[in-house]
Tab-separated table of C-alpha atoms in Angstrom:
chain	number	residue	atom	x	y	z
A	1	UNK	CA	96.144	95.282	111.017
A	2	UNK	CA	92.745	95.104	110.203
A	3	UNK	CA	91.116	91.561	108.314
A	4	UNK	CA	91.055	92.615	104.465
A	5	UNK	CA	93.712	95.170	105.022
A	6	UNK	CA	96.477	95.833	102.240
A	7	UNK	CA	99.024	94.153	104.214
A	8	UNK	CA	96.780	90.881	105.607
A	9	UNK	CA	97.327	88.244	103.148
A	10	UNK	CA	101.077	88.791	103.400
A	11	UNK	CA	100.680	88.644	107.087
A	12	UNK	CA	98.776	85.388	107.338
A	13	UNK	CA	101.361	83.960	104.813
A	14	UNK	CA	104.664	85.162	107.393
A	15	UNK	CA	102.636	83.222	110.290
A	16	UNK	CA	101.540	80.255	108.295
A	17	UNK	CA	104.919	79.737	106.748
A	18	UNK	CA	105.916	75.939	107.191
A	19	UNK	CA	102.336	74.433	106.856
A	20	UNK	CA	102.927	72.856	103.687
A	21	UNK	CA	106.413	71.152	105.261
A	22	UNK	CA	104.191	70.066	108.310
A	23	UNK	CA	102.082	68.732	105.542
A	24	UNK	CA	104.167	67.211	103.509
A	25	UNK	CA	106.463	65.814	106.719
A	26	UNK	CA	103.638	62.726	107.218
A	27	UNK	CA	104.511	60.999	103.804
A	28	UNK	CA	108.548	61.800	103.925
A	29	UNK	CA	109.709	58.374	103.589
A	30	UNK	CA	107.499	58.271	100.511
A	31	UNK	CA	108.869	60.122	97.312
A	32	UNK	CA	106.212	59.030	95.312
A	33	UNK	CA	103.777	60.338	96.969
A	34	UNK	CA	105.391	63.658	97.624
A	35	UNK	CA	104.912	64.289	93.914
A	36	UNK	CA	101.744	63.802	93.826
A	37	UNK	CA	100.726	65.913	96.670
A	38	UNK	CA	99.946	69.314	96.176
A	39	UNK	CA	99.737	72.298	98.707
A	40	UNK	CA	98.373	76.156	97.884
A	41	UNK	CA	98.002	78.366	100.496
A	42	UNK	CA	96.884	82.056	100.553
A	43	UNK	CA	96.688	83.777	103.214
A	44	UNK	CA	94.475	82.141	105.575
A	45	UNK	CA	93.098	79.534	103.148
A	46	UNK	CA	95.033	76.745	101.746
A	47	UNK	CA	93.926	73.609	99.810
A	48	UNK	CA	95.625	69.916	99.779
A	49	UNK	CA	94.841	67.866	96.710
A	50	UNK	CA	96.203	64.351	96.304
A	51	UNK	CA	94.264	60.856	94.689
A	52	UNK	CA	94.678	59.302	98.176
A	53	UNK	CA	91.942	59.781	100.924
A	54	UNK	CA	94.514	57.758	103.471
A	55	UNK	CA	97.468	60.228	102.532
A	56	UNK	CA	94.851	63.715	102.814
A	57	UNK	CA	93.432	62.276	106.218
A	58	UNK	CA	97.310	62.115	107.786
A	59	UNK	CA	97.956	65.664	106.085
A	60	UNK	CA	95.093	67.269	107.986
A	61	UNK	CA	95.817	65.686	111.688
A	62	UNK	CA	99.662	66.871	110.451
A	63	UNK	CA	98.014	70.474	110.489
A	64	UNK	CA	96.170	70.651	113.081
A	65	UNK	CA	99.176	69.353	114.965
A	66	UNK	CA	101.242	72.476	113.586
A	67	UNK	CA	98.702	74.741	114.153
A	68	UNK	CA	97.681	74.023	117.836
A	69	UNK	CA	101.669	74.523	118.758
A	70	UNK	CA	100.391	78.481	117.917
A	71	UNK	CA	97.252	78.185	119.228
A	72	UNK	CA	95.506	77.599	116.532
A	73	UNK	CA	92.800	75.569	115.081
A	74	UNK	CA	90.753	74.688	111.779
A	75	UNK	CA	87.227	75.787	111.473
A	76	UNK	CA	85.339	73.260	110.979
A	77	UNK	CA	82.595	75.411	109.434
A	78	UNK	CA	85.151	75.876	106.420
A	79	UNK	CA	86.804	73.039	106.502
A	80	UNK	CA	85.717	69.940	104.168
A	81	UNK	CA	87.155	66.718	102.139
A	82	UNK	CA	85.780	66.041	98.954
A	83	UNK	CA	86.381	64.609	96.097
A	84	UNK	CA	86.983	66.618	92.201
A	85	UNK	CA	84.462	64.202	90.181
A	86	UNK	CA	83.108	61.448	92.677
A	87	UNK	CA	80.643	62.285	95.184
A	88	UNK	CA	82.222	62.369	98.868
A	89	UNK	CA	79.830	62.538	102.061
A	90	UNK	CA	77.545	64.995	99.475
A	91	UNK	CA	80.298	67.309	97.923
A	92	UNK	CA	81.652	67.136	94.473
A	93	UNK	CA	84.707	69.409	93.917
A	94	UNK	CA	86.117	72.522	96.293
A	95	UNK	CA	85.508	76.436	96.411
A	96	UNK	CA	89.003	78.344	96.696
A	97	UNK	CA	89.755	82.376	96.343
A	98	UNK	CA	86.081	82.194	94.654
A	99	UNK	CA	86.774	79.657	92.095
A	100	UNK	CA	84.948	76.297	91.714
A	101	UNK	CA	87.385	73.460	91.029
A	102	UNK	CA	85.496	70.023	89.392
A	103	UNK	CA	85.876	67.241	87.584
A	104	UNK	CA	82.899	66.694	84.957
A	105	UNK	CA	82.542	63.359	83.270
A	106	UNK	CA	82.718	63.760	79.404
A	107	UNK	CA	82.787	61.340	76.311
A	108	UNK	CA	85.961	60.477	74.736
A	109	UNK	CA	86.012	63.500	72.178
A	110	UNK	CA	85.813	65.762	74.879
A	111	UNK	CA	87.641	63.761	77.462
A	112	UNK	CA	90.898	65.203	78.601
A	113	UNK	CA	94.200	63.388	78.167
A	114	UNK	CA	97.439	62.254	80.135
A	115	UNK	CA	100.524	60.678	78.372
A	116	UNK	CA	98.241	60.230	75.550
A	117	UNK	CA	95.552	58.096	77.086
A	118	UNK	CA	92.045	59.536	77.840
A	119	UNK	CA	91.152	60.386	80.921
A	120	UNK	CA	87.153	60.144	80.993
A	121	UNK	CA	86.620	63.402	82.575
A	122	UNK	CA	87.607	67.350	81.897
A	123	UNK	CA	88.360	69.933	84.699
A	124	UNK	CA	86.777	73.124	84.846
A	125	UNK	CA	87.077	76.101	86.734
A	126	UNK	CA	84.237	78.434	86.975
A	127	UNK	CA	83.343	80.697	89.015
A	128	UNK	CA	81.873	79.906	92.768
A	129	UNK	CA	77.715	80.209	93.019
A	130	UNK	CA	78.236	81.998	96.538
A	131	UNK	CA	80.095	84.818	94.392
A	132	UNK	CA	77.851	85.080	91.922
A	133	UNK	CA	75.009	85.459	93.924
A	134	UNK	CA	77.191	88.296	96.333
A	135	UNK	CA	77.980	90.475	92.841
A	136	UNK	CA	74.569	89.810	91.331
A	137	UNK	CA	73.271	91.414	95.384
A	138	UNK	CA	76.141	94.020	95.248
A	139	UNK	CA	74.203	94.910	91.739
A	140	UNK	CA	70.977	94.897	92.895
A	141	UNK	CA	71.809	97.213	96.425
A	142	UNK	CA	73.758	99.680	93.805
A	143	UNK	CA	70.570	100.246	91.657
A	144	UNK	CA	68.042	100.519	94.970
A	145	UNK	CA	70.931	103.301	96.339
A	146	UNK	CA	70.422	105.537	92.785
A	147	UNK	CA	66.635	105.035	92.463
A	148	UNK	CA	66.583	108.930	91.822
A	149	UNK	CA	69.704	109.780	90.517
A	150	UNK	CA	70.522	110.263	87.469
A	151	UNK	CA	70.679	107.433	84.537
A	152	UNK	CA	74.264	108.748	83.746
A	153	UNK	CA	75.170	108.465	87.430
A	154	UNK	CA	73.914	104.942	87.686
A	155	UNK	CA	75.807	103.860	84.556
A	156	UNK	CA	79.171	105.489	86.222
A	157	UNK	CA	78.621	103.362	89.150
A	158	UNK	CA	78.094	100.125	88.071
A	159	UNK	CA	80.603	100.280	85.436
A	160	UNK	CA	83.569	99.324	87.562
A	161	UNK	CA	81.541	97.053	89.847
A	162	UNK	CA	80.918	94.901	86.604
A	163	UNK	CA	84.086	95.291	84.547
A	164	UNK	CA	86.235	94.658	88.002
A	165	UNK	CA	84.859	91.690	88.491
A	166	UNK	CA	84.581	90.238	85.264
A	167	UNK	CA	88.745	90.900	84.998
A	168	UNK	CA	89.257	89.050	88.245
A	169	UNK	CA	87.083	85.775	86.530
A	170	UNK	CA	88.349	86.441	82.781
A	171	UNK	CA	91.310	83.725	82.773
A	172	UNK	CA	88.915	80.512	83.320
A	173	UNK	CA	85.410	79.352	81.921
A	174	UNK	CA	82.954	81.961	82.829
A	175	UNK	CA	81.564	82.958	79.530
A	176	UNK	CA	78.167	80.854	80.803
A	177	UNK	CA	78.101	83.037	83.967
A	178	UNK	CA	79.151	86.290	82.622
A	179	UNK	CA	75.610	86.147	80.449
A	180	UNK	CA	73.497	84.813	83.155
A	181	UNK	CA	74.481	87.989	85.117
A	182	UNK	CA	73.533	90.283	82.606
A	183	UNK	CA	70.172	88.392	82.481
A	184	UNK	CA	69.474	89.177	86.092
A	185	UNK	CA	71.017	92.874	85.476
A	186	UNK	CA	68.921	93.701	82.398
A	187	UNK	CA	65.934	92.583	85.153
A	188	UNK	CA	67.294	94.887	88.154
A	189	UNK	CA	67.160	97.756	85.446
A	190	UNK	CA	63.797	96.927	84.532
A	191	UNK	CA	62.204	97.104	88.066
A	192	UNK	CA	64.290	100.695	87.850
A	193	UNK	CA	63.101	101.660	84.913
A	194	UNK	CA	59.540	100.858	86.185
A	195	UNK	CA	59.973	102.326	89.891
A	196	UNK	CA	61.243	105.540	87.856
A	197	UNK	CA	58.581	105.932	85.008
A	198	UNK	CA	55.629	103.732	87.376
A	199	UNK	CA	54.798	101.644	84.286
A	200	UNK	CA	57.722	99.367	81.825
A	201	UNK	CA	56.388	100.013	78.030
A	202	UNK	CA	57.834	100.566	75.003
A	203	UNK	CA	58.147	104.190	75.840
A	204	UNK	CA	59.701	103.491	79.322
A	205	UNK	CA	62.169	100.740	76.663
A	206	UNK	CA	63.389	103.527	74.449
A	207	UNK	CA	63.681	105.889	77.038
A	208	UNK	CA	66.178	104.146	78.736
A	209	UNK	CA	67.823	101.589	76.343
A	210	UNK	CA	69.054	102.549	73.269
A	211	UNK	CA	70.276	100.428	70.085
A	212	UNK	CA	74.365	100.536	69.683
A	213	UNK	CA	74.967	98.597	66.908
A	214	UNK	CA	73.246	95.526	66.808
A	215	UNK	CA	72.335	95.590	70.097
A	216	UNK	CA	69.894	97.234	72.764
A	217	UNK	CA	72.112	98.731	75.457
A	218	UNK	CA	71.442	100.476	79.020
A	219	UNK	CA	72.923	104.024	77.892
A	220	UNK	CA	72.126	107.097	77.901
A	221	UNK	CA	71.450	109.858	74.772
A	222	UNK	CA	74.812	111.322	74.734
A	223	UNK	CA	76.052	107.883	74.025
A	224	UNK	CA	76.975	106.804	77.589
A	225	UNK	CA	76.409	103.083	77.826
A	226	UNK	CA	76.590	100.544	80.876
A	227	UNK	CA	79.205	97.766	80.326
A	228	UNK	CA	77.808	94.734	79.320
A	229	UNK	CA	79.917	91.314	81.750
A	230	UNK	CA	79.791	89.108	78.253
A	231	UNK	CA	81.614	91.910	76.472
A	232	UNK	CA	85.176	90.822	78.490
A	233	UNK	CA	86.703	88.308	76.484
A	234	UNK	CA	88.314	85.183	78.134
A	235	UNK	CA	91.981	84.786	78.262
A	236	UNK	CA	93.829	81.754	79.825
A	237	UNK	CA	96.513	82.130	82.070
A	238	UNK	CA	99.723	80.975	80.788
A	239	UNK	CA	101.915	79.905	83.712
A	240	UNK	CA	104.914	81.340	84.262
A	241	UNK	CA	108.104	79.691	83.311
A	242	UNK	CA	109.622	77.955	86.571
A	243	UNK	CA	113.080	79.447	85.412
A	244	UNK	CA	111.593	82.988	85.351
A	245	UNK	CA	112.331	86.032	87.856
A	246	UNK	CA	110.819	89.811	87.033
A	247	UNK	CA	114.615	90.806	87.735
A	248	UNK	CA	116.449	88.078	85.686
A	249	UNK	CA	116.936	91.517	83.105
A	250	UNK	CA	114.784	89.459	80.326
A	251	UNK	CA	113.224	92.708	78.994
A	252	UNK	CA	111.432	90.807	76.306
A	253	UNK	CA	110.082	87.858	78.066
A	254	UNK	CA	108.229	90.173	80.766
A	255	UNK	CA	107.232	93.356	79.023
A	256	UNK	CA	105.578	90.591	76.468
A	257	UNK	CA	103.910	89.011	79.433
A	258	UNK	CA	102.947	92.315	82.115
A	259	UNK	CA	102.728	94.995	79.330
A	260	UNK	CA	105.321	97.363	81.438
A	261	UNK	CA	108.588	97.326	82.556
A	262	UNK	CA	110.642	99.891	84.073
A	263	UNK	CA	113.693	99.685	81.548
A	264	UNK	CA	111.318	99.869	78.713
A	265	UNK	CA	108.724	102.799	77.482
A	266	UNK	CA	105.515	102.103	78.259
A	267	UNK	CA	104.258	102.539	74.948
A	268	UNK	CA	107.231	99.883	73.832
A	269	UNK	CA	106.139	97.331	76.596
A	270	UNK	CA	102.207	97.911	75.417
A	271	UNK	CA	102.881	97.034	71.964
A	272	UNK	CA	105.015	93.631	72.911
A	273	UNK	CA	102.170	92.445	74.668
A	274	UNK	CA	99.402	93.117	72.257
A	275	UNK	CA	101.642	91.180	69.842
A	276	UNK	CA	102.826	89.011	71.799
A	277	UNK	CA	106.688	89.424	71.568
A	278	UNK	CA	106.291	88.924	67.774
A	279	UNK	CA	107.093	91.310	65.092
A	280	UNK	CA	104.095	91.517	62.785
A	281	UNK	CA	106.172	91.856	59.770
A	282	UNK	CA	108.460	88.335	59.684
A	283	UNK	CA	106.455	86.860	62.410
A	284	UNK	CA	109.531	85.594	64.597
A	285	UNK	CA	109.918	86.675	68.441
A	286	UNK	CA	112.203	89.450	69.728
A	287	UNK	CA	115.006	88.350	71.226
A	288	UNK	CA	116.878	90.152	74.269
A	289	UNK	CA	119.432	91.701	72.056
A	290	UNK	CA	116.614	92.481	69.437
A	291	UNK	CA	116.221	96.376	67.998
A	292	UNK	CA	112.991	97.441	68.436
A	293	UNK	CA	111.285	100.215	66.299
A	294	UNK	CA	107.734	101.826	66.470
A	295	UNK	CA	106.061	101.576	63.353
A	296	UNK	CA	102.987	103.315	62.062
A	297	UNK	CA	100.757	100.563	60.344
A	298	UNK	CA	99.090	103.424	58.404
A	299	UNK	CA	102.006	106.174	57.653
A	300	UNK	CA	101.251	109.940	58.876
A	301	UNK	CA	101.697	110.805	54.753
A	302	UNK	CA	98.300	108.662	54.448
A	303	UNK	CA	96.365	109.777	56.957
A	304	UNK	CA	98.246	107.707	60.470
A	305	UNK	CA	97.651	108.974	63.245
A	306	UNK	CA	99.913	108.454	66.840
A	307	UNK	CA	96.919	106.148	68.576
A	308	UNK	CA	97.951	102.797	70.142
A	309	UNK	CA	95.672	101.138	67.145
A	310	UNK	CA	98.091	102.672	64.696
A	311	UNK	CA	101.296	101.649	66.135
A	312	UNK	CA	103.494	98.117	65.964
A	313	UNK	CA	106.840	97.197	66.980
A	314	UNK	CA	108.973	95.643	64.187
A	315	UNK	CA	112.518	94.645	64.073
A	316	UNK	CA	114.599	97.365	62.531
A	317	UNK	CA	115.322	95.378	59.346
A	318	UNK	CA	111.751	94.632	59.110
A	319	UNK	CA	111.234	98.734	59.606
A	320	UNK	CA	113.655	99.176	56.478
A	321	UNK	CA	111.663	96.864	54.828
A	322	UNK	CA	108.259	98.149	55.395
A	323	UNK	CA	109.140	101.730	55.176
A	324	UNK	CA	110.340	101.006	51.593
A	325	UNK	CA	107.153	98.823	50.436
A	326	UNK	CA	105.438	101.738	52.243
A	327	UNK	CA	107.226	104.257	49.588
A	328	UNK	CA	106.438	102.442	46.503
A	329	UNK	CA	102.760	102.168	47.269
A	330	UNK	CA	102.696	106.010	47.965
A	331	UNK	CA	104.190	106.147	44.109
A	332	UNK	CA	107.540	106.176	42.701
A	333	UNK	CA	107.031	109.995	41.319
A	334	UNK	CA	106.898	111.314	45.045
A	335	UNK	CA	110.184	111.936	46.021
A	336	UNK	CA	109.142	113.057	49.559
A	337	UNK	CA	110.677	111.102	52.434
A	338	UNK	CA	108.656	108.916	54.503
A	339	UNK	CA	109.336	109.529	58.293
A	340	UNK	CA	108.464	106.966	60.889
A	341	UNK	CA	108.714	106.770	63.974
A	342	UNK	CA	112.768	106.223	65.815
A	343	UNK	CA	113.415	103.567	67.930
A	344	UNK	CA	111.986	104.187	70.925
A	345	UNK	CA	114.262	101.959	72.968
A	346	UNK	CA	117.385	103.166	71.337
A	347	UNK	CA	115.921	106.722	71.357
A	348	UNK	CA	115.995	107.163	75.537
A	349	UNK	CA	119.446	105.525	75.541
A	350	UNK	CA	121.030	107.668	73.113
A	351	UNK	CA	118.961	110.503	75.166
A	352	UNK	CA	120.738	109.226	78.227
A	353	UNK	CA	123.818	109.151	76.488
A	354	UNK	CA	123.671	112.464	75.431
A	355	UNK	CA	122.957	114.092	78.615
A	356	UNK	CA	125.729	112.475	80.121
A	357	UNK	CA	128.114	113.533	77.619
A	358	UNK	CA	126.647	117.196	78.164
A	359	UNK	CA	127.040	117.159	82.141
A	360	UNK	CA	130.271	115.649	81.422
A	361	UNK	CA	131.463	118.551	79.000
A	362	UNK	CA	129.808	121.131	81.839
A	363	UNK	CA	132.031	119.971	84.639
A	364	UNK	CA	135.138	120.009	82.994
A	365	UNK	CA	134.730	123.355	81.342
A	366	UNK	CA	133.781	124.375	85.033
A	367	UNK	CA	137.211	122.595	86.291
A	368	UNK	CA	139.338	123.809	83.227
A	369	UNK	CA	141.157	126.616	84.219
A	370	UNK	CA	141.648	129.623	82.206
């Protein structure tokens, strides 16, 4: 299996399994500090956090006494101790999966807080300078490959370069980064620009950039525009519940957190995340047992269209409900019927049903005999 293949994360986790009880076999006796140490490993990097030096020095020889049983050994190129928000032999926080984790030293309204007492500091996660500078390079070799091509064929290329990897750095603080690299973008596009044209004017500007809305965009005539990295917004993660499994059967709980689920529609699971497992009409969550309707915000009668935009998932009372405020607007000397859209959960299992029942009534007029 080649390094970076599909399967070699998964691999390195099957031969490094038993590195965190190696770790955590040092300080046994010890119960308090076994909750206070912490272990993540992926693939072939891992990370040991804990407030004592002492108790991360004995985790460390306990590794590389695991590891050489295999034949193995640390690098010490990649290997380091340091310390989240105090200076340790010149490092201040750690680099891990291309995140920087640190400790920053902040004034009591900004300070975070632990069992209600301030803590003097905030942690923040942002993304690591050595990937920053590889995308902003990826970037820059992109552009010098399509110095003659097209504008249109530039624009498709970079796209998913930049919205790729703003998705993998959209859960933590990277709003400051995300505009720095479209500072040093809007300057690789200007050397283009200028290598393409031989001079950067005005007329060079508006060949190239174009206003879209309020703002002047890389884009084409026909409206094709390049992606800007401060456009993704930033969402935080939200953990996982330690009592959760994808096949506990709560339908709810992970359509609401994935968007999909394979006992659900897809246009069903989209619409429980994008409200977040809440119906928009009485604004409580759907339960597991919960009937769930589609609902057009703006009815068909009025101009609705089927688009995602134009759909949300109510609770079947709250359907009734709307549907009715929905007629009265429309006026009470239109005796028309409003149709909306069915259940779409209930719709595929009375489908189900039904072709069931059919086969059924198939085989046993094929076994009734005459």
């Amino acid at each position: 299996m080649p390094q970076g293949g599909t399967l070699s994360p998964l691999l390195a986790l099957v031969a490094l399994h038993g590195l965190e009880t190696a770790a955590r076999g040092y300080i046994r006796q010890r119960q308090y500090l076994q909750r206070e140490l912490c272990v993540c490993v992926y693939a072939d990097d891992f990370v040991i956090l804990h407030k004592s030096l002492d108790v991360v020095l004995q985790c460390k020889a306990a590794v590389e006494a695991w590891l050489q049983e295999m034949s193995l050994e640390l690098k010490p190129s990649k290997t380091r101790i340091s310390h989240t928000l105090k200076p340790y032999k010149g490092n201040v926080g750690f680099d891990f999966l291309g995140f920087n984790i640190r400790q920053y030293p902040v004034s009591k309204h900004q300070s975070g807080c632990k069992s209600g007492q301030k803590l003097g500091f905030k942690t923040l996660i942002k993304p690591s300078k050595a990937k920053v500078a590889l995308h902003t390079q990826k970037l820059r070799d992109t552009i010098d490959d399509y110095k003659t091509a097209p504008q249109a064929a530039l624009i498709s290329r970079l796209n998913p370069i930049i919205r790729g990897w703003c998705n993998y750095y959209s859960k933590i603080c990277s709003k400051q980064t995300f505009f720095r690299c479209d500072y040093i973008l809007f300057s690789q596009l200007r050397a283009w620009a200028r290598y393409r044209t031989g001079q950067y004017n005005f007329k060079t500007l508006n060949k190239y950039w174009h206003r879209i809305g309020n703002r002047l965009t890389f884009s084409t005539k026909d409206g094709k525009c390049l992606a800007f990295h401060a456009e993704t917004p930033i969402s935080r993660y939200v953990k996982v519940q330690g009592n959760r499994s994808f096949f506990d059967g709560d339908v709810i709980y992970w359509s609401t957190r994935k968007g999909r689920h394979p006992e659900l529609p897809s246009r069903v699971a989209g619409l429980l995340k994008r409200y977040k497992g809440q119906c928009p009409e009485c604004g409580l969550r759907f339960t597991g047992n919960a009937r769930i309707e589609v609902d057009h915000i703006l009815p068909k009668q009025k101009g609705g269209t089927d688009r995602f935009d134009n759909l949300q998932p109510l609770h079947r009372h709250c359907h009734d409900v709307k549907t009715a405020r929905d007629r009265v607007e429309k006026g009470a000397g239109d005796n028309s019927r409003t149709i909306e859209e069915p259940c779409a959960v209930n719709m595929c299992a009375v489908e189900r049903i039904e072709r069931t029942a059919n086969s059924v009534g198939r085989s046993s007029g094929q076994l009734t005999p005459r």
